Amino acid sequence: MRLIDADEFCRYTDEHCQDGFADLWKELIRRQPTAFDKERVIEELKAWKKASHDAGMQSIYAGLDNKASKYYQESLAYHRAIEIVEKGGVL
């Protein structure tokens, strides 16, 4: 499976489809289900980030500095993943 930019496809169709089927092609694309829900992915990553942060804080309170450091690094990784998804994969 491959994700495409449906808006870009519609623009391309408007510019290059001269056979009268441009509206049909665009409607077919618009009716397709979304294969990737960006907001849902971000929401899930934020939940995991919070869980990791909370686990790190609990480790600090328990005096487990090595574990706290691991959770801190994990939380940073989730933060970076959220940034990447929010930008649409563009770094």
JSON list of C-alpha atoms in Angstrom, two decimals:
[
{"chain": "A", "resi": 1, "resn": "MET", "atom": "CA", "xyz": [0.00, 0.00, 0.00]},
{"chain": "A", "resi": 2, "resn": "ARG", "atom": "CA", "xyz": [1.12, 3.53, -0.72]},
{"chain": "A", "resi": 3, "resn": "LEU", "atom": "CA", "xyz": [-0.27, 6.81, 0.59]},
{"chain": "A", "resi": 4, "resn": "ILE", "atom": "CA", "xyz": [-0.84, 9.57, -1.94]},
{"chain": "A", "resi": 5, "resn": "ASP", "atom": "CA", "xyz": [-1.64, 13.24, -1.64]},
{"chain": "A", "resi": 6, "resn": "ALA", "atom": "CA", "xyz": [-5.25, 13.31, -2.82]},
{"chain": "A", "resi": 7, "resn": "ASP", "atom": "CA", "xyz": [-5.26, 17.11, -3.19]},
{"chain": "A", "resi": 8, "resn": "GLU", "atom": "CA", "xyz": [-2.16, 16.96, -5.40]},
{"chain": "A", "resi": 9, "resn": "PHE", "atom": "CA", "xyz": [-3.81, 14.20, -7.46]},
{"chain": "A", "resi": 10, "resn": "CYS", "atom": "CA", "xyz": [-6.88, 16.40, -7.98]},
{"chain": "A", "resi": 11, "resn": "ARG", "atom": "CA", "xyz": [-4.73, 19.37, -9.05]},
{"chain": "A", "resi": 12, "resn": "TYR", "atom": "CA", "xyz": [-2.79, 17.17, -11.47]},
{"chain": "A", "resi": 13, "resn": "THR", "atom": "CA", "xyz": [-6.05, 15.77, -12.87]},
{"chain": "A", "resi": 14, "resn": "ASP", "atom": "CA", "xyz": [-7.42, 19.28, -13.44]},
{"chain": "A", "resi": 15, "resn": "GLU", "atom": "CA", "xyz": [-4.26, 20.25, -15.33]},
{"chain": "A", "resi": 16, "resn": "HIS", "atom": "CA", "xyz": [-3.75, 17.10, -17.42]},
{"chain": "A", "resi": 17, "resn": "CYS", "atom": "CA", "xyz": [-7.03, 15.26, -17.85]},
{"chain": "A", "resi": 18, "resn": "GLN", "atom": "CA", "xyz": [-8.63, 16.57, -21.04]},
{"chain": "A", "resi": 19, "resn": "ASP", "atom": "CA", "xyz": [-11.03, 13.69, -21.69]},
{"chain": "A", "resi": 20, "resn": "GLY", "atom": "CA", "xyz": [-13.91, 15.05, -19.60]},
{"chain": "A", "resi": 21, "resn": "PHE", "atom": "CA", "xyz": [-13.38, 12.52, -16.82]},
{"chain": "A", "resi": 22, "resn": "ALA", "atom": "CA", "xyz": [-11.51, 14.82, -14.41]},
{"chain": "A", "resi": 23, "resn": "ASP", "atom": "CA", "xyz": [-14.52, 15.26, -12.13]},
{"chain": "A", "resi": 24, "resn": "LEU", "atom": "CA", "xyz": [-15.15, 11.51, -12.09]},
{"chain": "A", "resi": 25, "resn": "TRP", "atom": "CA", "xyz": [-11.50, 10.75, -11.16]},
{"chain": "A", "resi": 26, "resn": "LYS", "atom": "CA", "xyz": [-11.52, 13.37, -8.42]},
{"chain": "A", "resi": 27, "resn": "GLU", "atom": "CA", "xyz": [-14.77, 12.06, -6.96]},
{"chain": "A", "resi": 28, "resn": "LEU", "atom": "CA", "xyz": [-13.42, 8.50, -6.98]},
{"chain": "A", "resi": 29, "resn": "ILE", "atom": "CA", "xyz": [-10.36, 9.65, -5.03]},
{"chain": "A", "resi": 30, "resn": "ARG", "atom": "CA", "xyz": [-12.42, 11.69, -2.55]},
{"chain": "A", "resi": 31, "resn": "ARG", "atom": "CA", "xyz": [-14.63, 8.68, -1.76]},
{"chain": "A", "resi": 32, "resn": "GLN", "atom": "CA", "xyz": [-11.72, 6.48, -0.73]},
{"chain": "A", "resi": 33, "resn": "PRO", "atom": "CA", "xyz": [-11.27, 5.85, 3.00]},
{"chain": "A", "resi": 34, "resn": "THR", "atom": "CA", "xyz": [-8.35, 7.48, 4.74]},
{"chain": "A", "resi": 35, "resn": "ALA", "atom": "CA", "xyz": [-5.55, 4.97, 5.21]},
{"chain": "A", "resi": 36, "resn": "PHE", "atom": "CA", "xyz": [-3.70, 7.08, 7.78]},
{"chain": "A", "resi": 37, "resn": "ASP", "atom": "CA", "xyz": [-5.35, 9.24, 10.43]},
{"chain": "A", "resi": 38, "resn": "LYS", "atom": "CA", "xyz": [-2.66, 11.73, 11.43]},
{"chain": "A", "resi": 39, "resn": "GLU", "atom": "CA", "xyz": [-4.57, 13.11, 14.43]},
{"chain": "A", "resi": 40, "resn": "ARG", "atom": "CA", "xyz": [-5.23, 9.64, 15.80]},
{"chain": "A", "resi": 41, "resn": "VAL", "atom": "CA", "xyz": [-1.56, 8.67, 15.47]},
{"chain": "A", "resi": 42, "resn": "ILE", "atom": "CA", "xyz": [-0.48, 11.88, 17.23]},
{"chain": "A", "resi": 43, "resn": "GLU", "atom": "CA", "xyz": [-2.99, 11.27, 20.01]},
{"chain": "A", "resi": 44, "resn": "GLU", "atom": "CA", "xyz": [-1.66, 7.74, 20.54]},
{"chain": "A", "resi": 45, "resn": "LEU", "atom": "CA", "xyz": [1.98, 8.90, 20.55]},
{"chain": "A", "resi": 46, "resn": "LYS", "atom": "CA", "xyz": [1.16, 11.61, 23.09]},
{"chain": "A", "resi": 47, "resn": "ALA", "atom": "CA", "xyz": [-0.46, 9.02, 25.37]},
{"chain": "A", "resi": 48, "resn": "TRP", "atom": "CA", "xyz": [2.66, 6.84, 25.19]},
{"chain": "A", "resi": 49, "resn": "LYS", "atom": "CA", "xyz": [4.88, 9.88, 25.77]},
{"chain": "A", "resi": 50, "resn": "LYS", "atom": "CA", "xyz": [2.93, 10.76, 28.92]},
{"chain": "A", "resi": 51, "resn": "ALA", "atom": "CA", "xyz": [3.03, 7.17, 30.17]},
{"chain": "A", "resi": 52, "resn": "SER", "atom": "CA", "xyz": [6.80, 7.08, 29.65]},
{"chain": "A", "resi": 53, "resn": "HIS", "atom": "CA", "xyz": [7.25, 10.43, 31.40]},
{"chain": "A", "resi": 54, "resn": "ASP", "atom": "CA", "xyz": [5.10, 9.31, 34.34]},
{"chain": "A", "resi": 55, "resn": "ALA", "atom": "CA", "xyz": [7.04, 6.04, 34.64]},
{"chain": "A", "resi": 56, "resn": "GLY", "atom": "CA", "xyz": [10.28, 8.04, 34.68]},
{"chain": "A", "resi": 57, "resn": "MET", "atom": "CA", "xyz": [8.97, 10.27, 37.45]},
{"chain": "A", "resi": 58, "resn": "GLN", "atom": "CA", "xyz": [7.96, 7.21, 39.49]},
{"chain": "A", "resi": 59, "resn": "SER", "atom": "CA", "xyz": [11.45, 5.77, 38.98]},
{"chain": "A", "resi": 60, "resn": "ILE", "atom": "CA", "xyz": [13.00, 8.99, 40.27]},
{"chain": "A", "resi": 61, "resn": "TYR", "atom": "CA", "xyz": [10.82, 8.88, 43.38]},
{"chain": "A", "resi": 62, "resn": "ALA", "atom": "CA", "xyz": [11.79, 5.24, 43.90]},
{"chain": "A", "resi": 63, "resn": "GLY", "atom": "CA", "xyz": [15.48, 6.12, 43.57]},
{"chain": "A", "resi": 64, "resn": "LEU", "atom": "CA", "xyz": [15.96, 4.18, 40.34]},
{"chain": "A", "resi": 65, "resn": "ASP", "atom": "CA", "xyz": [17.98, 6.75, 38.40]},
{"chain": "A", "resi": 66, "resn": "ASN", "atom": "CA", "xyz": [19.00, 4.35, 35.60]},
{"chain": "A", "resi": 67, "resn": "LYS", "atom": "CA", "xyz": [15.39, 3.45, 34.90]},
{"chain": "A", "resi": 68, "resn": "ALA", "atom": "CA", "xyz": [14.38, 7.11, 35.08]},
{"chain": "A", "resi": 69, "resn": "SER", "atom": "CA", "xyz": [17.00, 7.96, 32.47]},
{"chain": "A", "resi": 70, "resn": "LYS", "atom": "CA", "xyz": [15.66, 5.22, 30.18]},
{"chain": "A", "resi": 71, "resn": "TYR", "atom": "CA", "xyz": [12.12, 6.56, 30.47]},
{"chain": "A", "resi": 72, "resn": "TYR", "atom": "CA", "xyz": [13.33, 10.12, 29.91]},
{"chain": "A", "resi": 73, "resn": "GLN", "atom": "CA", "xyz": [15.06, 9.07, 26.66]},
{"chain": "A", "resi": 74, "resn": "GLU", "atom": "CA", "xyz": [11.95, 7.15, 25.62]},
{"chain": "A", "resi": 75, "resn": "SER", "atom": "CA", "xyz": [9.80, 10.23, 26.27]},
{"chain": "A", "resi": 76, "resn": "LEU", "atom": "CA", "xyz": [12.12, 12.32, 24.07]},
{"chain": "A", "resi": 77, "resn": "ALA", "atom": "CA", "xyz": [11.82, 9.73, 21.30]},
{"chain": "A", "resi": 78, "resn": "TYR", "atom": "CA", "xyz": [8.02, 9.95, 21.44]},
{"chain": "A", "resi": 79, "resn": "HIS", "atom": "CA", "xyz": [8.27, 13.75, 21.36]},
{"chain": "A", "resi": 80, "resn": "ARG", "atom": "CA", "xyz": [10.41, 13.56, 18.20]},
{"chain": "A", "resi": 81, "resn": "ALA", "atom": "CA", "xyz": [8.03, 11.05, 16.60]},
{"chain": "A", "resi": 82, "resn": "ILE", "atom": "CA", "xyz": [5.12, 13.41, 17.26]},
{"chain": "A", "resi": 83, "resn": "GLU", "atom": "CA", "xyz": [7.02, 16.26, 15.59]},
{"chain": "A", "resi": 84, "resn": "ILE", "atom": "CA", "xyz": [7.71, 14.09, 12.53]},
{"chain": "A", "resi": 85, "resn": "VAL", "atom": "CA", "xyz": [4.07, 13.01, 12.18]},
{"chain": "A", "resi": 86, "resn": "GLU", "atom": "CA", "xyz": [2.82, 16.59, 12.67]},
{"chain": "A", "resi": 87, "resn": "LYS", "atom": "CA", "xyz": [5.07, 17.72, 9.81]},
{"chain": "A", "resi": 88, "resn": "GLY", "atom": "CA", "xyz": [3.79, 14.92, 7.58]},
{"chain": "A", "resi": 89, "resn": "GLY", "atom": "CA", "xyz": [7.08, 13.05, 7.59]},
{"chain": "A", "resi": 90, "resn": "VAL", "atom": "CA", "xyz": [9.03, 16.03, 6.30]},
{"chain": "A", "resi": 91, "resn": "LEU", "atom": "CA", "xyz": [12.13, 16.48, 8.42]}
]
